[in-house]
């Protein structure tokens, strides 16, 4: 296992289109997180899963955003009716879920909405 | 409301000298603190962490200091190397209050180590 994998690495889409990103966590990790990072800022928490259950969502996650982790393995993040303000780096991370256990990040998906 | 702040957007240090990166937080429930390093076009990479029950943690050239009363932590890199040039993020978590373990990140400090 080589770590957290995200696909695609880059996505350019027209405003109003739907996009979907995929994240494959480290295989034994039961927690999976989605973060968003814009230029000059640190990553901002969006949502997280404990196995297949989505346990917390940030207020940043509007109704146009939906995340799933159907079998507790990989996860998808879908953005419907994209807006220019959605342009950002979307980062996925996973962890073992033990207190104080660090999260390991993927390389991210860079979304550009034109 | 920026709960974790890194007030220095950039820092330039000579190779071999000490790099000190600072971070302040406001939430008293934070009990676990981490530093991540990020190169361009890559995701953040975990560097070092510290629990609130400690005031210092050391790993090779990297040492993190925690001052709970001041709600301040710092990362010391000694000696600094050109390969350390990256953006460094401070992150905090309230592990015992929020079992989810989500991280709250600062804005980052870009470190440049000059040969």
mmCIF file with all atom_site columns, C-alpha atoms in Angstrom:
data_model
loop_
_atom_site.group_PDB
_atom_site.id
_atom_site.type_symbol
_atom_site.label_atom_id
_atom_site.label_alt_id
_atom_site.label_comp_id
_atom_site.label_asym_id
_atom_site.label_entity_id
_atom_site.label_seq_id
_atom_site.pdbx_PDB_ins_code
_atom_site.Cartn_x
_atom_site.Cartn_y
_atom_site.Cartn_z
_atom_site.occupancy
_atom_site.B_iso_or_equiv
_atom_site.pdbx_formal_charge
_atom_site.auth_seq_id
_atom_site.auth_comp_id
_atom_site.auth_asym_id
_atom_site.auth_atom_id
_atom_site.pdbx_PDB_model_num
ATOM 1   C CA . UNK A 1 1   ? 0.000   0.000  0.000   1.00 0.00 ? 1   UNK A CA 1
ATOM 2   C CA . UNK A 1 2   ? 1.547   3.253  -1.147  1.00 0.00 ? 2   UNK A CA 1
ATOM 3   C CA . UNK A 1 3   ? -0.595  5.669  0.824   1.00 0.00 ? 3   UNK A CA 1
ATOM 4   C CA . UNK A 1 4   ? -3.694  7.736  0.181   1.00 0.00 ? 4   UNK A CA 1
ATOM 5   C CA . UNK A 1 5   ? -4.547  7.968  -3.501  1.00 0.00 ? 5   UNK A CA 1
ATOM 6   C CA . UNK A 1 6   ? -6.747  10.608 -5.139  1.00 0.00 ? 6   UNK A CA 1
ATOM 7   C CA . UNK A 1 7   ? -8.145  10.738 -8.636  1.00 0.00 ? 7   UNK A CA 1
ATOM 8   C CA . UNK A 1 8   ? -8.064  12.803 -10.743 1.00 0.00 ? 8   UNK A CA 1
ATOM 9   C CA . UNK A 1 9   ? -5.109  15.011 -9.865  1.00 0.00 ? 9   UNK A CA 1
ATOM 10  C CA . UNK A 1 10  ? -6.503  17.891 -11.882 1.00 0.00 ? 10  UNK A CA 1
ATOM 11  C CA . UNK A 1 11  ? -9.981  18.749 -13.096 1.00 0.00 ? 11  UNK A CA 1
ATOM 12  C CA . UNK A 1 12  ? -11.080 21.701 -15.193 1.00 0.00 ? 12  UNK A CA 1
ATOM 13  C CA . UNK A 1 13  ? -14.819 22.102 -15.549 1.00 0.00 ? 13  UNK A CA 1
ATOM 14  C CA . UNK A 1 14  ? -17.292 24.667 -16.766 1.00 0.00 ? 14  UNK A CA 1
ATOM 15  C CA . UNK A 1 15  ? -19.484 26.476 -14.299 1.00 0.00 ? 15  UNK A CA 1
ATOM 16  C CA . UNK A 1 16  ? -22.700 24.580 -13.697 1.00 0.00 ? 16  UNK A CA 1
ATOM 17  C CA . UNK A 1 17  ? -21.263 21.131 -14.402 1.00 0.00 ? 17  UNK A CA 1
ATOM 18  C CA . UNK A 1 18  ? -21.088 18.319 -11.864 1.00 0.00 ? 18  UNK A CA 1
ATOM 19  C CA . UNK A 1 19  ? -17.765 16.805 -10.827 1.00 0.00 ? 19  UNK A CA 1
ATOM 20  C CA . UNK A 1 20  ? -16.840 13.755 -8.781  1.00 0.00 ? 20  UNK A CA 1
ATOM 21  C CA . UNK A 1 21  ? -13.557 13.007 -7.054  1.00 0.00 ? 21  UNK A CA 1
ATOM 22  C CA . UNK A 1 22  ? -12.368 9.698  -5.683  1.00 0.00 ? 22  UNK A CA 1
ATOM 23  C CA . UNK A 1 23  ? -10.183 8.908  -2.689  1.00 0.00 ? 23  UNK A CA 1
ATOM 24  C CA . UNK A 1 24  ? -8.638  5.550  -1.813  1.00 0.00 ? 24  UNK A CA 1
ATOM 25  C CA . UNK A 1 25  ? -7.377  5.608  1.788   1.00 0.00 ? 25  UNK A CA 1
ATOM 26  C CA . UNK A 1 26  ? -4.676  3.480  3.359   1.00 0.00 ? 26  UNK A CA 1
ATOM 27  C CA . UNK A 1 27  ? -6.308  0.076  3.531   1.00 0.00 ? 27  UNK A CA 1
ATOM 28  C CA . UNK A 1 28  ? -6.401  -0.492 7.297   1.00 0.00 ? 28  UNK A CA 1
ATOM 29  C CA . UNK A 1 29  ? -7.535  3.070  8.087   1.00 0.00 ? 29  UNK A CA 1
ATOM 30  C CA . UNK A 1 30  ? -11.141 3.318  9.233   1.00 0.00 ? 30  UNK A CA 1
ATOM 31  C CA . UNK A 1 31  ? -11.345 7.106  9.253   1.00 0.00 ? 31  UNK A CA 1
ATOM 32  C CA . UNK A 1 32  ? -11.449 9.166  6.089   1.00 0.00 ? 32  UNK A CA 1
ATOM 33  C CA . UNK A 1 33  ? -11.499 12.959 5.886   1.00 0.00 ? 33  UNK A CA 1
ATOM 34  C CA . UNK A 1 34  ? -12.113 15.502 3.153   1.00 0.00 ? 34  UNK A CA 1
ATOM 35  C CA . UNK A 1 35  ? -10.511 18.939 3.327   1.00 0.00 ? 35  UNK A CA 1
ATOM 36  C CA . UNK A 1 36  ? -10.462 21.899 0.960   1.00 0.00 ? 36  UNK A CA 1
ATOM 37  C CA . UNK A 1 37  ? -7.513  24.233 0.526   1.00 0.00 ? 37  UNK A CA 1
ATOM 38  C CA . UNK A 1 38  ? -7.512  27.575 -1.253  1.00 0.00 ? 38  UNK A CA 1
ATOM 39  C CA . UNK A 1 39  ? -4.505  29.691 -2.123  1.00 0.00 ? 39  UNK A CA 1
ATOM 40  C CA . UNK A 1 40  ? -2.710  31.105 0.892   1.00 0.00 ? 40  UNK A CA 1
ATOM 41  C CA . UNK A 1 41  ? -4.840  29.192 3.380   1.00 0.00 ? 41  UNK A CA 1
ATOM 42  C CA . UNK A 1 42  ? -4.486  26.003 5.324   1.00 0.00 ? 42  UNK A CA 1
ATOM 43  C CA . UNK A 1 43  ? -6.708  23.004 4.649   1.00 0.00 ? 43  UNK A CA 1
ATOM 44  C CA . UNK A 1 44  ? -10.294 23.442 5.877   1.00 0.00 ? 44  UNK A CA 1
ATOM 45  C CA . UNK A 1 45  ? -12.260 20.488 7.194   1.00 0.00 ? 45  UNK A CA 1
ATOM 46  C CA . UNK A 1 46  ? -15.274 19.447 5.105   1.00 0.00 ? 46  UNK A CA 1
ATOM 47  C CA . UNK A 1 47  ? -16.433 16.065 6.388   1.00 0.00 ? 47  UNK A CA 1
ATOM 48  C CA . UNK A 1 48  ? -15.289 12.744 7.789   1.00 0.00 ? 48  UNK A CA 1
ATOM 49  C CA . UNK A 1 49  ? -16.295 9.094  7.815   1.00 0.00 ? 49  UNK A CA 1
ATOM 50  C CA . UNK A 1 50  ? -15.851 6.382  10.391  1.00 0.00 ? 50  UNK A CA 1
ATOM 51  C CA . UNK A 1 51  ? -15.981 3.298  8.174   1.00 0.00 ? 51  UNK A CA 1
ATOM 52  C CA . UNK A 1 52  ? -19.075 3.892  5.992   1.00 0.00 ? 52  UNK A CA 1
ATOM 53  C CA . UNK A 1 53  ? -20.818 6.307  8.365   1.00 0.00 ? 53  UNK A CA 1
ATOM 54  C CA . UNK A 1 54  ? -20.537 10.038 7.699   1.00 0.00 ? 54  UNK A CA 1
ATOM 55  C CA . UNK A 1 55  ? -20.257 11.411 11.217  1.00 0.00 ? 55  UNK A CA 1
ATOM 56  C CA . UNK A 1 56  ? -19.586 15.105 10.801  1.00 0.00 ? 56  UNK A CA 1
ATOM 57  C CA . UNK A 1 57  ? -20.082 17.746 8.122   1.00 0.00 ? 57  UNK A CA 1
ATOM 58  C CA . UNK A 1 58  ? -18.737 21.265 8.150   1.00 0.00 ? 58  UNK A CA 1
ATOM 59  C CA . UNK A 1 59  ? -21.008 24.214 7.428   1.00 0.00 ? 59  UNK A CA 1
ATOM 60  C CA . UNK A 1 60  ? -18.662 24.730 4.455   1.00 0.00 ? 60  UNK A CA 1
ATOM 61  C CA . UNK A 1 61  ? -20.279 21.680 2.881   1.00 0.00 ? 61  UNK A CA 1
ATOM 62  C CA . UNK A 1 62  ? -23.256 23.230 1.121   1.00 0.00 ? 62  UNK A CA 1
ATOM 63  C CA . UNK A 1 63  ? -26.176 21.255 -0.308  1.00 0.00 ? 63  UNK A CA 1
ATOM 64  C CA . UNK A 1 64  ? -24.323 21.051 -3.623  1.00 0.00 ? 64  UNK A CA 1
ATOM 65  C CA . UNK A 1 65  ? -21.669 18.882 -2.009  1.00 0.00 ? 65  UNK A CA 1
ATOM 66  C CA . UNK A 1 66  ? -22.179 15.227 -1.189  1.00 0.00 ? 66  UNK A CA 1
ATOM 67  C CA . UNK A 1 67  ? -19.723 12.635 0.018   1.00 0.00 ? 67  UNK A CA 1
ATOM 68  C CA . UNK A 1 68  ? -20.053 8.883  0.272   1.00 0.00 ? 68  UNK A CA 1
ATOM 69  C CA . UNK A 1 69  ? -18.016 5.975  1.471   1.00 0.00 ? 69  UNK A CA 1
ATOM 70  C CA . UNK A 1 70  ? -20.228 3.069  0.421   1.00 0.00 ? 70  UNK A CA 1
ATOM 71  C CA . UNK A 1 71  ? -18.358 0.068  1.792   1.00 0.00 ? 71  UNK A CA 1
ATOM 72  C CA . UNK A 1 72  ? -16.069 1.768  4.215   1.00 0.00 ? 72  UNK A CA 1
ATOM 73  C CA . UNK A 1 73  ? -13.232 1.691  1.724   1.00 0.00 ? 73  UNK A CA 1
ATOM 74  C CA . UNK A 1 74  ? -12.902 4.345  -1.003  1.00 0.00 ? 74  UNK A CA 1
ATOM 75  C CA . UNK A 1 75  ? -14.836 7.606  -0.875  1.00 0.00 ? 75  UNK A CA 1
ATOM 76  C CA . UNK A 1 76  ? -16.284 9.976  -3.453  1.00 0.00 ? 76  UNK A CA 1
ATOM 77  C CA . UNK A 1 77  ? -16.920 13.700 -3.194  1.00 0.00 ? 77  UNK A CA 1
ATOM 78  C CA . UNK A 1 78  ? -19.404 15.123 -5.678  1.00 0.00 ? 78  UNK A CA 1
ATOM 79  C CA . UNK A 1 79  ? -19.989 18.796 -6.352  1.00 0.00 ? 79  UNK A CA 1
ATOM 80  C CA . UNK A 1 80  ? -23.149 19.632 -8.259  1.00 0.00 ? 80  UNK A CA 1
ATOM 81  C CA . UNK A 1 81  ? -23.682 22.808 -10.283 1.00 0.00 ? 81  UNK A CA 1
ATOM 82  C CA . UNK A 1 82  ? -20.107 23.949 -9.765  1.00 0.00 ? 82  UNK A CA 1
ATOM 83  C CA . UNK A 1 83  ? -19.379 27.617 -9.128  1.00 0.00 ? 83  UNK A CA 1
ATOM 84  C CA . UNK A 1 84  ? -16.146 29.541 -9.593  1.00 0.00 ? 84  UNK A CA 1
ATOM 85  C CA . UNK A 1 85  ? -15.803 29.749 -5.823  1.00 0.00 ? 85  UNK A CA 1
ATOM 86  C CA . UNK A 1 86  ? -15.471 25.957 -5.726  1.00 0.00 ? 86  UNK A CA 1
ATOM 87  C CA . UNK A 1 87  ? -12.050 26.233 -7.367  1.00 0.00 ? 87  UNK A CA 1
ATOM 88  C CA . UNK A 1 88  ? -9.627  24.808 -4.817  1.00 0.00 ? 88  UNK A CA 1
ATOM 89  C CA . UNK A 1 89  ? -7.455  21.855 -3.918  1.00 0.00 ? 89  UNK A CA 1
ATOM 90  C CA . UNK A 1 90  ? -9.559  19.026 -2.460  1.00 0.00 ? 90  UNK A CA 1
ATOM 91  C CA . UNK A 1 91  ? -7.559  16.878 -0.081  1.00 0.00 ? 91  UNK A CA 1
ATOM 92  C CA . UNK A 1 92  ? -8.408  13.469 1.284   1.00 0.00 ? 92  UNK A CA 1
ATOM 93  C CA . UNK A 1 93  ? -6.804  12.034 4.406   1.00 0.00 ? 93  UNK A CA 1
ATOM 94  C CA . UNK A 1 94  ? -7.128  8.828  6.375   1.00 0.00 ? 94  UNK A CA 1
ATOM 95  C CA . UNK A 1 95  ? -6.172  7.624  9.828   1.00 0.00 ? 95  UNK A CA 1
ATOM 96  C CA . UNK A 1 96  ? -6.486  4.657  12.138  1.00 0.00 ? 96  UNK A CA 1
ATOM 97  C CA . UNK A 1 97  ? -8.839  6.641  14.305  1.00 0.00 ? 97  UNK A CA 1
ATOM 98  C CA . UNK A 1 98  ? -6.950  6.194  17.548  1.00 0.00 ? 98  UNK A CA 1
ATOM 99  C CA . UNK A 1 99  ? -6.740  9.279  19.789  1.00 0.00 ? 99  UNK A CA 1
ATOM 100 C CA . UNK A 1 100 ? -3.748  11.309 18.770  1.00 0.00 ? 100 UNK A CA 1
ATOM 101 C CA . UNK A 1 101 ? -3.173  9.323  15.605  1.00 0.00 ? 101 UNK A CA 1
ATOM 102 C CA . UNK A 1 102 ? -1.972  11.504 12.760  1.00 0.00 ? 102 UNK A CA 1
ATOM 103 C CA . UNK A 1 103 ? -3.809  11.671 9.462   1.00 0.00 ? 103 UNK A CA 1
ATOM 104 C CA . UNK A 1 104 ? -2.081  10.850 6.192   1.00 0.00 ? 104 UNK A CA 1
ATOM 105 C CA . UNK A 1 105 ? -2.970  12.982 3.200   1.00 0.00 ? 105 UNK A CA 1
ATOM 106 C CA . UNK A 1 106 ? -3.264  12.236 -0.474  1.00 0.00 ? 106 UNK A CA 1
ATOM 107 C CA . UNK A 1 107 ? -1.812  14.486 -3.152  1.00 0.00 ? 107 UNK A CA 1
ATOM 108 C CA . UNK A 1 108 ? -5.113  16.222 -3.703  1.00 0.00 ? 108 UNK A CA 1
ATOM 109 C CA . UNK A 1 109 ? -7.370  17.027 -6.644  1.00 0.00 ? 109 UNK A CA 1
ATOM 110 C CA . UNK A 1 110 ? -6.958  20.510 -8.069  1.00 0.00 ? 110 UNK A CA 1
ATOM 111 C CA . UNK A 1 111 ? -10.357 21.773 -9.292  1.00 0.00 ? 111 UNK A CA 1
ATOM 112 C CA . UNK A 1 112 ? -10.610 24.760 -11.610 1.00 0.00 ? 112 UNK A CA 1
ATOM 113 C CA . UNK A 1 113 ? -14.076 26.036 -12.487 1.00 0.00 ? 113 UNK A CA 1
ATOM 114 C CA . UNK A 1 114 ? -14.109 28.283 -15.567 1.00 0.00 ? 114 UNK A CA 1
ATOM 115 C CA . UNK B 2 1   ? -13.042 32.715 13.541  1.00 0.00 ? 1   UNK B CA 1
ATOM 116 C CA . UNK B 2 2   ? -9.435  31.627 13.028  1.00 0.00 ? 2   UNK B CA 1
ATOM 117 C CA . UNK B 2 3   ? -8.809  29.168 15.853  1.00 0.00 ? 3   UNK B CA 1
ATOM 118 C CA . UNK B 2 4   ? -5.253  28.415 14.746  1.00 0.00 ? 4   UNK B CA 1
ATOM 119 C CA . UNK B 2 5   ? -3.025  31.231 13.567  1.00 0.00 ? 5   UNK B CA 1
ATOM 120 C CA . UNK B 2 6   ? 0.372   31.333 11.967  1.00 0.00 ? 6   UNK B CA 1
ATOM 121 C CA . UNK B 2 7   ? 1.167   35.017 11.826  1.00 0.00 ? 7   UNK B CA 1
ATOM 122 C CA . UNK B 2 8   ? 4.304   34.766 9.716   1.00 0.00 ? 8   UNK B CA 1
ATOM 123 C CA . UNK B 2 9   ? 3.474   33.977 6.080   1.00 0.00 ? 9   UNK B CA 1
ATOM 124 C CA . UNK B 2 10  ? 7.138   33.454 5.266   1.00 0.00 ? 10  UNK B CA 1
ATOM 125 C CA . UNK B 2 11  ? 10.520  32.880 6.869   1.00 0.00 ? 11  UNK B CA 1
ATOM 126 C CA . UNK B 2 12  ? 13.975  32.888 5.328   1.00 0.00 ? 12  UNK B CA 1
ATOM 127 C CA . UNK B 2 13  ? 16.898  31.175 7.068   1.00 0.00 ? 13  UNK B CA 1
ATOM 128 C CA . UNK B 2 14  ? 20.494  30.419 6.198   1.00 0.00 ? 14  UNK B CA 1
ATOM 129 C CA . UNK B 2 15  ? 21.486  26.778 5.828   1.00 0.00 ? 15  UNK B CA 1
ATOM 130 C CA . UNK B 2 16  ? 22.821  25.354 9.083   1.00 0.00 ? 16  UNK B CA 1
ATOM 131 C CA . UNK B 2 17  ? 21.014  27.885 11.263  1.00 0.00 ? 17  UNK B CA 1
ATOM 132 C CA . UNK B 2 18  ? 17.894  27.368 13.352  1.00 0.00 ? 18  UNK B CA 1
ATOM 133 C CA . UNK B 2 19  ? 14.417  27.798 11.881  1.00 0.00 ? 19  UNK B CA 1
ATOM 134 C CA . UNK B 2 20  ? 11.649  28.707 14.337  1.00 0.00 ? 20  UNK B CA 1
ATOM 135 C CA . UNK B 2 21  ? 8.066   28.548 13.159  1.00 0.00 ? 21  UNK B CA 1
ATOM 136 C CA . UNK B 2 22  ? 5.320   29.809 15.452  1.00 0.00 ? 22  UNK B CA 1
ATOM 137 C CA . UNK B 2 23  ? 1.667   28.997 15.926  1.00 0.00 ? 23  UNK B CA 1
ATOM 138 C CA . UNK B 2 24  ? -1.025  30.357 18.249  1.00 0.00 ? 24  UNK B CA 1
ATOM 139 C CA . UNK B 2 25  ? -4.398  28.838 19.040  1.00 0.00 ? 25  UNK B CA 1
ATOM 140 C CA . UNK B 2 26  ? -7.488  30.078 20.820  1.00 0.00 ? 26  UNK B CA 1
ATOM 141 C CA . UNK B 2 27  ? -9.544  26.975 21.614  1.00 0.00 ? 27  UNK B CA 1
ATOM 142 C CA . UNK B 2 28  ? -8.790  25.646 25.110  1.00 0.00 ? 28  UNK B CA 1
ATOM 143 C CA . UNK B 2 29  ? -10.238 22.254 24.172  1.00 0.00 ? 29  UNK B CA 1
ATOM 144 C CA . UNK B 2 30  ? -7.396  21.548 21.750  1.00 0.00 ? 30  UNK B CA 1
ATOM 145 C CA . UNK B 2 31  ? -5.297  18.781 23.247  1.00 0.00 ? 31  UNK B CA 1
ATOM 146 C CA . UNK B 2 32  ? -3.242  17.487 20.353  1.00 0.00 ? 32  UNK B CA 1
ATOM 147 C CA . UNK B 2 33  ? -1.052  19.485 18.014  1.00 0.00 ? 33  UNK B CA 1
ATOM 148 C CA . UNK B 2 34  ? 0.699   18.551 14.805  1.00 0.00 ? 34  UNK B CA 1
ATOM 149 C CA . UNK B 2 35  ? 3.019   20.043 12.234  1.00 0.00 ? 35  UNK B CA 1
ATOM 150 C CA . UNK B 2 36  ? 2.719   19.168 8.566   1.00 0.00 ? 36  UNK B CA 1
ATOM 151 C CA . UNK B 2 37  ? 5.073   20.042 5.736   1.00 0.00 ? 37  UNK B CA 1
ATOM 152 C CA . UNK B 2 38  ? 3.817   20.658 2.218   1.00 0.00 ? 38  UNK B CA 1
ATOM 153 C CA . UNK B 2 39  ? 5.720   20.813 -1.038  1.00 0.00 ? 39  UNK B CA 1
ATOM 154 C CA . UNK B 2 40  ? 4.072   22.336 -4.136  1.00 0.00 ? 40  UNK B CA 1
ATOM 155 C CA . UNK B 2 41  ? 1.641   20.011 -5.923  1.00 0.00 ? 41  UNK B CA 1
ATOM 156 C CA . UNK B 2 42  ? 1.745   17.491 -3.064  1.00 0.00 ? 42  UNK B CA 1
ATOM 157 C CA . UNK B 2 43  ? -0.469  16.817 -0.085  1.00 0.00 ? 43  UNK B CA 1
ATOM 158 C CA . UNK B 2 44  ? 0.651   17.733 3.432   1.00 0.00 ? 44  UNK B CA 1
ATOM 159 C CA . UNK B 2 45  ? 3.110   15.298 5.039   1.00 0.00 ? 45  UNK B CA 1
ATOM 160 C CA . UNK B 2 46  ? 3.060   14.667 8.772   1.00 0.00 ? 46  UNK B CA 1
ATOM 161 C CA . UNK B 2 47  ? 6.185   15.906 10.523  1.00 0.00 ? 47  UNK B CA 1
ATOM 162 C CA . UNK B 2 48  ? 5.840   15.813 14.302  1.00 0.00 ? 48  UNK B CA 1
ATOM 163 C CA . UNK B 2 49  ? 3.149   16.030 16.972  1.00 0.00 ? 49  UNK B CA 1
ATOM 164 C CA . UNK B 2 50  ? 2.704   16.789 20.647  1.00 0.00 ? 50  UNK B CA 1
ATOM 165 C CA . UNK B 2 51  ? 0.049   15.995 23.204  1.00 0.00 ? 51  UNK B CA 1
ATOM 166 C CA . UNK B 2 52  ? -1.117  18.667 25.634  1.00 0.00 ? 52  UNK B CA 1
ATOM 167 C CA . UNK B 2 53  ? 0.262   16.628 28.531  1.00 0.00 ? 53  UNK B CA 1
ATOM 168 C CA . UNK B 2 54  ? 3.768   17.379 27.280  1.00 0.00 ? 54  UNK B CA 1
ATOM 169 C CA . UNK B 2 55  ? 5.640   20.601 26.674  1.00 0.00 ? 55  UNK B CA 1
ATOM 170 C CA . UNK B 2 56  ? 8.297   19.280 24.322  1.00 0.00 ? 56  UNK B CA 1
ATOM 171 C CA . UNK B 2 57  ? 8.689   16.558 21.736  1.00 0.00 ? 57  UNK B CA 1
ATOM 172 C CA . UNK B 2 58  ? 11.828  15.914 19.750  1.00 0.00 ? 58  UNK B CA 1
ATOM 173 C CA . UNK B 2 59  ? 12.453  13.900 16.602  1.00 0.00 ? 59  UNK B CA 1
ATOM 174 C CA . UNK B 2 60  ? 15.873  14.260 15.062  1.00 0.00 ? 60  UNK B CA 1
ATOM 175 C CA . UNK B 2 61  ? 16.355  17.805 13.825  1.00 0.00 ? 61  UNK B CA 1
ATOM 176 C CA . UNK B 2 62  ? 12.757  18.718 14.663  1.00 0.00 ? 62  UNK B CA 1
ATOM 177 C CA . UNK B 2 63  ? 11.499  19.806 18.083  1.00 0.00 ? 63  UNK B CA 1
ATOM 178 C CA . UNK B 2 64  ? 8.042   21.058 18.940  1.00 0.00 ? 64  UNK B CA 1
ATOM 179 C CA . UNK B 2 65  ? 7.461   23.147 22.055  1.00 0.00 ? 65  UNK B CA 1
ATOM 180 C CA . UNK B 2 66  ? 4.047   23.701 23.613  1.00 0.00 ? 66  UNK B CA 1
ATOM 181 C CA . UNK B 2 67  ? 3.194   26.529 26.013  1.00 0.00 ? 67  UNK B CA 1
ATOM 182 C CA . UNK B 2 68  ? -0.367  25.819 27.122  1.00 0.00 ? 68  UNK B CA 1
ATOM 183 C CA . UNK B 2 69  ? -0.755  28.904 29.270  1.00 0.00 ? 69  UNK B CA 1
ATOM 184 C CA . UNK B 2 70  ? 0.141   31.101 26.297  1.00 0.00 ? 70  UNK B CA 1
ATOM 185 C CA . UNK B 2 71  ? -1.720  28.849 23.830  1.00 0.00 ? 71  UNK B CA 1
ATOM 186 C CA . UNK B 2 72  ? 1.406   28.865 21.711  1.00 0.00 ? 72  UNK B CA 1
ATOM 187 C CA . UNK B 2 73  ? 3.505   26.238 20.014  1.00 0.00 ? 73  UNK B CA 1
ATOM 188 C CA . UNK B 2 74  ? 6.635   26.415 17.977  1.00 0.00 ? 74  UNK B CA 1
ATOM 189 C CA . UNK B 2 75  ? 8.603   24.161 15.671  1.00 0.00 ? 75  UNK B CA 1
ATOM 190 C CA . UNK B 2 76  ? 12.388  24.320 15.787  1.00 0.00 ? 76  UNK B CA 1
ATOM 191 C CA . UNK B 2 77  ? 14.479  22.896 12.965  1.00 0.00 ? 77  UNK B CA 1
ATOM 192 C CA . UNK B 2 78  ? 18.179  22.565 13.730  1.00 0.00 ? 78  UNK B CA 1
ATOM 193 C CA . UNK B 2 79  ? 20.230  22.617 11.598  1.00 0.00 ? 79  UNK B CA 1
ATOM 194 C CA . UNK B 2 80  ? 18.121  23.865 8.718   1.00 0.00 ? 80  UNK B CA 1
ATOM 195 C CA . UNK B 2 81  ? 18.753  22.321 5.299   1.00 0.00 ? 81  UNK B CA 1
ATOM 196 C CA . UNK B 2 82  ? 17.741  23.508 1.815   1.00 0.00 ? 82  UNK B CA 1
ATOM 197 C CA . UNK B 2 83  ? 15.471  20.447 1.523   1.00 0.00 ? 83  UNK B CA 1
ATOM 198 C CA . UNK B 2 84  ? 13.448  21.818 4.433   1.00 0.00 ? 84  UNK B CA 1
ATOM 199 C CA . UNK B 2 85  ? 12.169  24.593 2.166   1.00 0.00 ? 85  UNK B CA 1
ATOM 200 C CA . UNK B 2 86  ? 8.396   24.078 2.079   1.00 0.00 ? 86  UNK B CA 1
ATOM 201 C CA . UNK B 2 87  ? 5.166   25.404 3.557   1.00 0.00 ? 87  UNK B CA 1
ATOM 202 C CA . UNK B 2 88  ? 4.685   24.356 7.173   1.00 0.00 ? 88  UNK B CA 1
ATOM 203 C CA . UNK B 2 89  ? 1.206   24.034 8.646   1.00 0.00 ? 89  UNK B CA 1
ATOM 204 C CA . UNK B 2 90  ? 0.350   23.913 12.301  1.00 0.00 ? 90  UNK B CA 1
ATOM 205 C CA . UNK B 2 91  ? -2.783  21.867 13.091  1.00 0.00 ? 91  UNK B CA 1
ATOM 206 C CA . UNK B 2 92  ? -4.787  21.296 16.242  1.00 0.00 ? 92  UNK B CA 1
ATOM 207 C CA . UNK B 2 93  ? -7.325  18.742 17.359  1.00 0.00 ? 93  UNK B CA 1
ATOM 208 C CA . UNK B 2 94  ? -9.624  18.310 20.351  1.00 0.00 ? 94  UNK B CA 1
ATOM 209 C CA . UNK B 2 95  ? -9.167  14.555 20.577  1.00 0.00 ? 95  UNK B CA 1
ATOM 210 C CA . UNK B 2 96  ? -10.989 13.996 23.818  1.00 0.00 ? 96  UNK B CA 1
ATOM 211 C CA . UNK B 2 97  ? -13.901 16.303 22.995  1.00 0.00 ? 97  UNK B CA 1
ATOM 212 C CA . UNK B 2 98  ? -14.286 15.506 19.333  1.00 0.00 ? 98  UNK B CA 1
ATOM 213 C CA . UNK B 2 99  ? -13.615 11.847 18.797  1.00 0.00 ? 99  UNK B CA 1
ATOM 214 C CA . UNK B 2 100 ? -13.601 12.389 15.062  1.00 0.00 ? 100 UNK B CA 1
ATOM 215 C CA . UNK B 2 101 ? -10.123 13.804 15.218  1.00 0.00 ? 101 UNK B CA 1
ATOM 216 C CA . UNK B 2 102 ? -10.677 16.529 12.650  1.00 0.00 ? 102 UNK B CA 1
ATOM 217 C CA . UNK B 2 103 ? -7.783  18.925 12.316  1.00 0.00 ? 103 UNK B CA 1
ATOM 218 C CA . UNK B 2 104 ? -7.966  22.704 12.383  1.00 0.00 ? 104 UNK B CA 1
ATOM 219 C CA . UNK B 2 105 ? -5.103  24.172 10.374  1.00 0.00 ? 105 UNK B CA 1
ATOM 220 C CA . UNK B 2 106 ? -3.280  27.464 10.468  1.00 0.00 ? 106 UNK B CA 1
ATOM 221 C CA . UNK B 2 107 ? -2.644  29.463 7.307   1.00 0.00 ? 107 UNK B CA 1
ATOM 222 C CA . UNK B 2 108 ? 0.867   28.123 6.867   1.00 0.00 ? 108 UNK B CA 1
ATOM 223 C CA . UNK B 2 109 ? 4.386   29.578 6.908   1.00 0.00 ? 109 UNK B CA 1
ATOM 224 C CA . UNK B 2 110 ? 6.583   29.281 3.857   1.00 0.00 ? 110 UNK B CA 1
ATOM 225 C CA . UNK B 2 111 ? 10.122  28.435 4.921   1.00 0.00 ? 111 UNK B CA 1
ATOM 226 C CA . UNK B 2 112 ? 13.008  29.137 2.596   1.00 0.00 ? 112 UNK B CA 1
ATOM 227 C CA . UNK B 2 113 ? 16.422  27.767 3.572   1.00 0.00 ? 113 UNK B CA 1
ATOM 228 C CA . UNK B 2 114 ? 19.185  29.390 1.571   1.00 0.00 ? 114 UNK B CA 1
ATOM 229 C CA . UNK B 2 115 ? 22.480  27.573 0.885   1.00 0.00 ? 115 UNK B CA 1
#
